[in-house]
Short mmCIF file of C-alpha atoms in Angstrom, two decimals:
data_model
loop_
_atom_site.label_atom_id
_atom_site.label_comp_id
_atom_site.label_asym_id
_atom_site.label_seq_id
_atom_site.Cartn_x
_atom_site.Cartn_y
_atom_site.Cartn_z
CA MET K 256 19.68 143.09 52.65
CA LYS K 257 19.94 143.11 48.85
CA ILE K 258 20.65 139.84 47.07
CA LEU K 259 21.21 138.92 43.43
CA ILE K 260 20.14 135.32 42.76
CA GLY K 261 21.18 133.33 39.71
CA MET K 262 17.99 131.42 38.90
CA PRO K 263 17.08 128.48 36.66
CA SER K 264 15.39 129.39 33.40
CA LYS K 265 11.62 129.07 33.50
CA ASP K 266 11.62 126.34 30.85
CA SER K 267 14.32 124.23 32.55
CA TRP K 268 13.69 120.75 33.94
CA GLY K 269 14.63 119.40 37.32
CA GLY K 270 14.50 120.38 40.97
CA PRO K 271 15.71 124.01 41.01
CA ILE K 272 12.83 125.35 38.92
CA ALA K 273 10.40 123.78 41.38
CA SER K 274 12.14 124.89 44.58
CA GLU K 275 13.71 128.28 43.86
CA PRO K 276 10.71 130.50 42.91
CA PRO K 277 8.75 129.81 46.14
CA PHE K 278 11.98 130.19 48.11
CA VAL K 279 12.61 133.61 46.56
CA GLY K 280 9.03 134.61 47.34
CA ALA K 281 9.55 133.66 50.98
CA LEU K 282 12.77 135.70 51.13
CA ARG K 283 10.88 138.75 49.89
CA ASP K 284 8.23 138.15 52.55
CA LEU K 285 11.05 138.44 55.11
CA GLY K 286 11.93 141.88 53.75
CA VAL K 287 14.91 140.84 51.62
CA SER K 288 15.35 142.75 48.36
CA VAL K 289 15.89 140.08 45.68
CA THR K 290 16.91 140.57 42.06
CA GLU K 291 16.66 137.48 39.83
CA GLU K 292 18.79 136.73 36.77
CA VAL K 293 18.81 133.50 34.79
CA TYR K 294 21.96 131.46 35.51
CA VAL K 295 20.96 127.80 35.12
CA PHE K 296 19.49 126.52 31.86
CA GLY K 297 19.87 122.78 32.18
CA ASP K 298 19.50 120.01 29.63
CA LYS K 299 16.04 118.80 28.73
CA GLY K 300 15.49 115.86 26.43
CA GLU K 301 18.94 116.04 24.86
CA PRO K 302 22.32 117.45 26.02
CA THR K 303 23.08 121.03 24.96
CA PRO K 304 25.82 121.25 22.27
CA PHE K 305 29.21 122.34 23.65
CA PHE K 306 29.56 125.61 21.74
CA ARG K 307 25.97 126.62 22.56
CA ARG K 308 26.75 125.96 26.23
CA ILE K 309 29.87 128.16 26.10
CA GLN K 310 27.93 130.93 24.36
CA ARG K 311 25.28 130.85 27.07
CA VAL K 312 27.85 130.90 29.88
CA ILE K 313 29.63 133.96 28.52
CA GLY K 314 26.39 135.80 27.78
CA THR K 315 25.01 135.04 31.24
CA ALA K 316 28.23 136.16 32.95
CA PHE K 317 28.15 139.51 31.14
CA ASN K 318 24.47 139.98 32.06
CA LEU K 319 25.30 139.41 35.72
CA ARG K 320 28.18 141.86 35.54
CA CYS K 321 25.90 144.53 34.08
CA VAL K 322 23.36 143.99 36.86
CA LEU K 323 26.09 144.28 39.50
CA LYS K 324 27.22 147.59 38.03
CA SER K 325 23.67 148.95 38.11
CA ASP K 326 23.05 148.40 41.83
CA ASP K 327 24.75 147.63 45.13
CA PHE K 328 24.19 144.11 46.44
CA ASP K 329 25.25 142.51 49.69
CA LEU K 330 25.50 139.01 48.25
CA ILE K 331 25.20 136.95 45.06
CA HIS K 332 23.52 133.56 45.42
CA PHE K 333 24.37 131.13 42.61
CA ASN K 334 22.28 128.01 42.07
CA THR K 335 24.78 125.50 40.71
CA SER K 336 26.20 122.03 41.22
CA PHE K 337 29.74 120.68 41.46
CA ASP K 338 30.99 118.62 38.57
CA LYS K 339 33.36 119.22 35.65
CA LYS K 340 30.81 121.10 33.54
CA THR K 341 29.70 123.45 36.30
CA ILE K 342 33.24 124.03 37.59
CA LEU K 343 34.16 125.39 34.16
CA ARG K 344 30.99 127.51 34.00
CA ASP K 345 31.29 128.89 37.53
CA SER K 346 35.01 129.69 37.21
CA LEU K 347 34.36 131.63 34.03
CA SER K 348 31.41 133.45 35.59
CA LEU K 349 33.44 134.46 38.65
CA PHE K 350 36.23 135.75 36.40
CA PHE K 351 33.88 137.93 34.37
CA LEU K 352 32.33 139.38 37.53
CA GLY K 353 35.64 141.01 38.37
CA THR K 354 37.22 141.64 41.75
CA LYS K 355 34.91 144.40 43.00
CA ARG K 356 31.85 142.35 43.82
CA PRO K 357 29.60 141.45 46.77
CA LYS K 358 29.98 138.29 48.82
CA VAL K 359 29.34 135.10 46.83
CA PHE K 360 27.32 132.08 47.96
CA PHE K 361 27.14 128.85 45.96
CA LYS K 362 24.18 126.54 46.54
CA PHE K 363 25.18 123.11 45.23
CA HIS K 364 22.07 121.29 43.99
CA GLY K 365 24.25 118.22 43.46
CA SER K 366 27.92 117.46 43.76
CA GLY K 367 30.51 114.96 42.62
CA ALA K 368 33.34 116.23 44.82
CA GLU K 369 34.40 112.67 45.62
CA GLU K 370 35.21 112.14 41.94
CA LEU K 371 37.55 115.13 41.88
CA VAL K 372 39.99 114.09 44.60
CA ASN K 373 42.61 113.06 42.01
CA THR K 374 41.49 115.22 39.11
CA SER K 375 43.65 116.86 36.43
CA PHE K 376 45.93 119.86 36.94
CA LEU K 377 43.44 122.15 35.13
CA TYR K 378 40.53 121.21 37.38
CA ARG K 379 42.65 121.46 40.51
CA LYS K 380 43.51 125.03 39.53
CA LEU K 381 39.88 125.87 38.79
CA ILE K 382 38.75 124.42 42.11
CA GLU K 383 41.39 126.48 43.93
CA TYR K 384 40.15 129.58 42.10
CA ILE K 385 36.58 128.88 43.24
CA LYS K 386 37.76 128.35 46.82
CA LYS K 387 39.39 131.79 46.84
CA ARG K 388 36.53 133.68 45.19
CA VAL K 389 33.50 132.18 46.97
CA ASP K 390 32.54 133.13 50.53
CA GLY K 391 30.09 130.35 51.39
CA TYR K 392 28.75 127.05 50.06
CA GLY K 393 25.44 125.34 50.72
CA VAL K 394 25.47 121.53 50.67
CA PHE K 395 22.57 119.17 51.25
CA SER K 396 24.01 116.14 53.05
CA SER K 397 26.65 115.00 55.52
CA GLU K 398 28.19 112.84 52.77
CA GLU K 399 28.70 115.88 50.55
CA MET K 400 30.06 117.88 53.48
CA SER K 401 32.67 115.18 54.06
CA ASN K 402 33.55 115.07 50.36
CA PHE K 403 34.17 118.81 50.21
CA ARG K 404 36.36 118.68 53.29
CA GLN K 405 38.36 115.91 51.63
CA ILE K 406 39.30 118.16 48.70
CA GLY K 407 40.29 121.02 50.98
CA PHE K 408 37.25 123.28 51.26
CA ASP K 409 37.23 125.54 54.31
CA GLN K 410 34.89 124.04 56.92
CA ASN K 411 33.89 127.55 58.03
CA LYS K 412 32.50 128.27 54.56
CA LEU K 413 30.38 125.11 54.36
CA PHE K 414 26.73 125.22 55.46
CA PHE K 415 24.03 122.56 55.57
CA VAL K 416 21.02 123.70 53.54
CA LYS K 417 17.71 122.27 52.34
CA ASN K 418 15.42 122.91 49.41
CA ALA K 419 12.07 124.63 49.90
CA ILE K 420 9.27 122.16 49.19
CA THR K 421 5.78 123.05 48.01
CA ILE K 422 3.16 120.76 46.54
CA GLY K 423 -0.28 121.80 45.41
CA ALA K 424 -2.38 124.56 46.89
CA GLU K 425 -3.73 122.73 49.95
CA PRO K 426 -1.93 121.31 52.99
CA ALA K 427 -1.19 117.60 52.69
CA GLU K 428 -3.11 116.77 55.85
CA ASP K 429 -6.26 118.10 54.19
CA ARG K 430 -5.94 115.55 51.38
CA ALA K 431 -7.22 112.07 52.16
CA ARG K 432 -5.16 109.18 50.81
CA PRO K 433 -6.95 107.70 47.79
CA THR K 434 -8.95 104.90 49.44
CA GLN K 435 -11.40 105.13 46.55
CA TYR K 436 -8.97 103.11 44.45
CA GLU K 437 -9.19 99.34 44.86
CA THR K 438 -5.87 98.91 43.07
CA PRO K 439 -2.80 100.38 44.85
CA ARG K 440 -1.24 103.19 42.84
CA ILE K 441 2.57 103.42 42.77
CA LEU K 442 4.22 106.65 41.58
CA PHE K 443 7.63 107.29 40.01
CA VAL K 444 8.56 110.91 39.23
CA SER K 445 11.89 112.02 37.78
CA ARG K 446 13.84 113.10 34.76
CA PHE K 447 14.26 109.86 32.83
CA ILE K 448 17.98 109.15 32.87
CA PRO K 449 19.63 105.76 33.54
CA THR K 450 20.77 106.53 37.09
CA LYS K 451 17.30 107.40 38.41
CA GLY K 452 16.12 103.78 38.56
CA LEU K 453 13.13 103.77 36.22
CA ILE K 454 14.09 100.58 34.37
CA GLU K 455 14.76 98.81 37.68
CA THR K 456 11.38 99.98 38.98
CA ILE K 457 9.62 98.50 35.94
CA GLN K 458 11.49 95.22 36.41
CA ALA K 459 10.46 95.21 40.08
CA CYS K 460 6.85 95.65 39.01
CA ALA K 461 7.08 92.52 36.88
CA ILE K 462 8.15 90.63 39.99
CA ILE K 463 5.27 91.86 42.15
CA ARG K 464 2.86 91.20 39.28
CA ASP K 465 4.10 87.59 39.21
CA LEU K 466 3.52 87.44 42.98
CA LYS K 467 -0.16 88.20 42.22
CA PHE K 468 -0.20 91.76 43.58
CA ASN K 469 -2.54 94.21 41.88
CA PHE K 470 -1.15 97.68 41.23
CA VAL K 471 -0.78 100.52 38.74
CA LEU K 472 2.60 102.23 38.26
CA THR K 473 2.47 105.81 36.94
CA CYS K 474 5.75 107.11 35.48
CA VAL K 475 5.87 110.91 35.40
CA GLY K 476 8.61 112.62 33.40
CA ASP K 477 10.58 112.33 30.21
CA GLY K 478 14.13 111.96 29.00
CA GLU K 479 16.60 109.63 27.36
CA THR K 480 15.36 106.43 29.02
CA ALA K 481 11.71 106.95 28.07
CA ARG K 482 11.90 104.74 24.99
CA PRO K 483 13.93 101.96 26.66
CA ALA K 484 11.48 102.03 29.58
CA LYS K 485 8.47 101.66 27.29
CA ARG K 486 10.18 98.81 25.46
CA GLU K 487 10.81 97.12 28.80
CA VAL K 488 7.14 97.46 29.71
CA GLU K 489 6.20 95.74 26.45
CA ARG K 490 8.83 93.03 26.89
CA LEU K 491 7.57 92.21 30.38
CA HIS K 492 3.89 92.38 29.32
CA LEU K 493 3.13 95.18 31.79
CA THR K 494 1.11 97.46 29.52
CA ASP K 495 -1.99 97.02 31.72
CA GLN K 496 -0.06 97.92 34.89
CA VAL K 497 2.32 100.71 33.80
CA GLU K 498 1.41 104.12 32.36
CA PHE K 499 3.53 107.07 31.20
CA THR K 500 2.44 110.72 31.40
CA GLY K 501 5.36 112.38 29.61
CA TYR K 502 6.51 115.80 30.79
CA ILE K 503 3.57 117.54 32.52
CA SER K 504 2.96 120.74 34.49
CA GLU K 505 3.75 121.03 38.19
CA ASP K 506 0.02 121.22 38.98
CA GLU K 507 -0.55 117.92 37.19
CA VAL K 508 2.42 116.37 38.97
CA ALA K 509 0.98 117.47 42.31
CA ARG K 510 -2.29 115.75 41.46
CA HIS K 511 -0.45 112.47 40.91
CA TYR K 512 1.28 112.79 44.29
CA PHE K 513 -2.06 113.18 46.03
CA GLU K 514 -3.76 110.43 44.05
CA SER K 515 -1.08 107.79 44.71
CA ASP K 516 -0.47 105.34 47.54
CA ILE K 517 3.28 104.69 47.36
CA PHE K 518 6.24 106.61 45.94
CA VAL K 519 9.21 104.70 44.50
CA PHE K 520 12.58 106.30 43.71
CA PRO K 521 15.50 103.81 43.61
CA THR K 522 18.04 106.35 42.41
CA ARG K 523 21.77 105.83 42.13
CA HIS K 524 22.24 109.34 40.73
CA ILE K 525 24.55 111.79 42.51
CA GLU K 526 21.59 113.36 44.30
CA GLY K 527 21.71 116.34 46.59
CA PHE K 528 18.25 117.01 48.03
CA PRO K 529 15.97 115.52 45.36
CA ILE K 530 12.84 117.62 45.01
CA VAL K 531 10.72 114.73 43.71
CA LEU K 532 11.53 112.66 46.80
CA PHE K 533 10.76 115.40 49.30
CA LYS K 534 7.59 116.37 47.48
CA ALA K 535 6.50 112.79 48.14
CA VAL K 536 7.37 113.38 51.79
CA ALA K 537 5.30 116.59 51.85
CA ALA K 538 2.39 114.79 50.19
CA GLY K 539 2.42 112.20 52.96
CA LEU K 540 3.34 109.28 50.72
CA PRO K 541 4.97 106.10 52.02
CA ILE K 542 8.28 105.78 50.16
CA VAL K 543 10.67 103.19 48.76
CA THR K 544 14.04 104.77 47.96
CA THR K 545 17.79 104.30 48.20
CA ASN K 546 19.81 105.21 51.28
CA ILE K 547 21.92 108.00 49.80
CA ARG K 548 22.74 111.63 50.48
CA ALA K 549 19.86 113.68 51.92
CA ALA K 550 17.58 110.63 52.08
CA LYS K 551 20.04 109.07 54.50
CA ASP K 552 20.17 112.24 56.61
CA TYR K 553 16.46 113.05 56.81
CA LEU K 554 14.52 109.80 56.35
CA ALA K 555 14.35 106.92 58.81
CA GLU K 556 13.74 103.27 57.93
CA ASN K 557 10.20 102.12 58.83
CA GLU K 558 9.26 105.66 59.87
CA ASN K 559 9.47 107.69 56.65
CA CYS K 560 10.43 105.04 54.11
CA LEU K 561 11.75 101.60 53.33
CA PHE K 562 15.29 101.71 51.98
CA SER K 563 16.05 99.55 48.99
CA THR K 564 19.03 98.79 46.80
CA GLN K 565 18.88 99.30 43.04
CA ASP K 566 18.25 95.57 42.57
CA PRO K 567 14.75 94.97 41.12
CA ALA K 568 14.13 92.01 43.45
CA ASN K 569 14.88 94.16 46.49
CA ILE K 570 12.72 97.02 45.21
CA ALA K 571 9.91 94.52 44.63
CA GLU K 572 10.24 93.17 48.18
CA LYS K 573 9.88 96.67 49.66
CA LEU K 574 6.93 97.57 47.43
CA ALA K 575 5.16 94.32 48.29
CA ARG K 576 5.62 95.00 51.99
CA LEU K 577 4.04 98.44 51.74
CA ILE K 578 1.16 97.16 49.62
CA GLU K 579 0.41 94.49 52.23
CA ASP K 580 0.94 96.60 55.37
CA LYS K 581 -1.73 99.31 55.59
CA PRO K 582 -0.87 100.37 59.19
CA LEU K 583 2.75 100.93 58.14
CA ARG K 584 1.62 103.04 55.18
CA GLU K 585 -0.62 105.13 57.43
CA SER K 586 2.12 105.64 60.01
CA MET K 587 4.64 106.68 57.33
CA SER K 588 2.12 109.08 55.85
CA GLU K 589 1.64 110.89 59.16
CA LYS K 590 5.37 111.17 59.84
CA ASN K 591 6.12 112.40 56.34
CA ILE K 592 3.46 115.10 56.54
CA ASP K 593 5.08 116.33 59.77
CA LEU K 594 8.52 116.32 58.14
CA GLY K 595 7.17 118.14 55.10
CA LYS K 596 5.99 121.02 57.30
CA THR K 597 9.62 121.73 58.25
CA LEU K 598 10.51 122.21 54.58
CA LEU K 599 8.00 124.94 53.75
CA PRO K 600 9.49 127.99 51.98
CA ASP K 601 9.04 130.38 54.94
CA LYS K 602 11.05 128.14 57.26
CA ILE K 603 13.76 127.47 54.67
CA ALA K 604 14.07 131.18 53.82
CA GLU K 605 14.71 131.99 57.48
CA GLU K 606 17.55 129.45 57.54
CA TYR K 607 19.16 130.91 54.42
CA LEU K 608 18.82 134.47 55.67
CA ALA K 609 20.76 133.51 58.80
CA ILE K 610 23.50 132.04 56.57
CA TYR K 611 23.60 135.16 54.36
CA GLU K 612 23.93 137.40 57.42
CA LYS K 613 26.75 135.29 58.80
CA ILE K 614 28.64 135.42 55.48
CA CYS K 615 28.15 139.17 55.08
CA ALA K 616 29.33 139.83 58.63
CA ARG K 617 32.72 138.26 57.91
CA SER K 618 35.59 140.44 56.80
CA SER K 619 36.93 139.83 53.29
#
């Protein structure tokens, strides 16, 4: 099988750049011929200007068309999401690819389909165009599956998928939890945007500090809420308890996973299968997170995590419970390591290959 995959750019931020390269490597190990072309650029610290975004979309679409003319592929795999920006991009890309093309598979790394039930005439037409031109869609959660059905997507074209998760060079079970630290270490990893819950996490830390718990919170990442978060740390007099790393390499991020005791991620973002959360799973970390999307499908309360709301008092309550309850932390760690083993690239690649084969076997 020969596949063309639209990949994230190497300098992009977010989950796809962490999950897709090892996934592609595992596909090749299965004997799949894979050609990679950059398709996703993504915003970093600041949003990309509109005209620059349009220029990139058109240039990328023409590059893909040239690659398709140079070789015969069985399927094109696009890494994308489903919101107003990506619907415009993907519709334009499909148009430029022309009618003589291989099967098309869209992997949605996030989706806001529920927000498009009563959208404008233009977006309804674009969505209908995508429905006709795409042969299969990968979605991460039962909630997203339901949302796509609600706006008329063909159930037979919808597939549950996962992201491939890797973390560090050694298996998680070979890494001892950091008992050398007397002070519990709490970890937050994400792109710093308002919906990810960083500010709420800092406010929760002020509460557990006032309850006389010792801890250190490490905030890994960067983005638009970095400055407001640092101001909140100063306002709450948490400079001795909260540290910021800025944007760091994946190897450095992995070190923080393995040197922490608890992972906190009270997101209200439209998540799909958040890489940072499932890296914490693979690292065997006890977790405090919100009960949304893939977290709801794959994590169980008191087994893999404690579910919180986005309210700082509730986040603080869950963090305090994990700090106090060592047996619960140890039990969660074991269960999360086991779950992480099911998300390794070789296992995920096998699942995708079965989906590709099913799509390619269908008549046009």
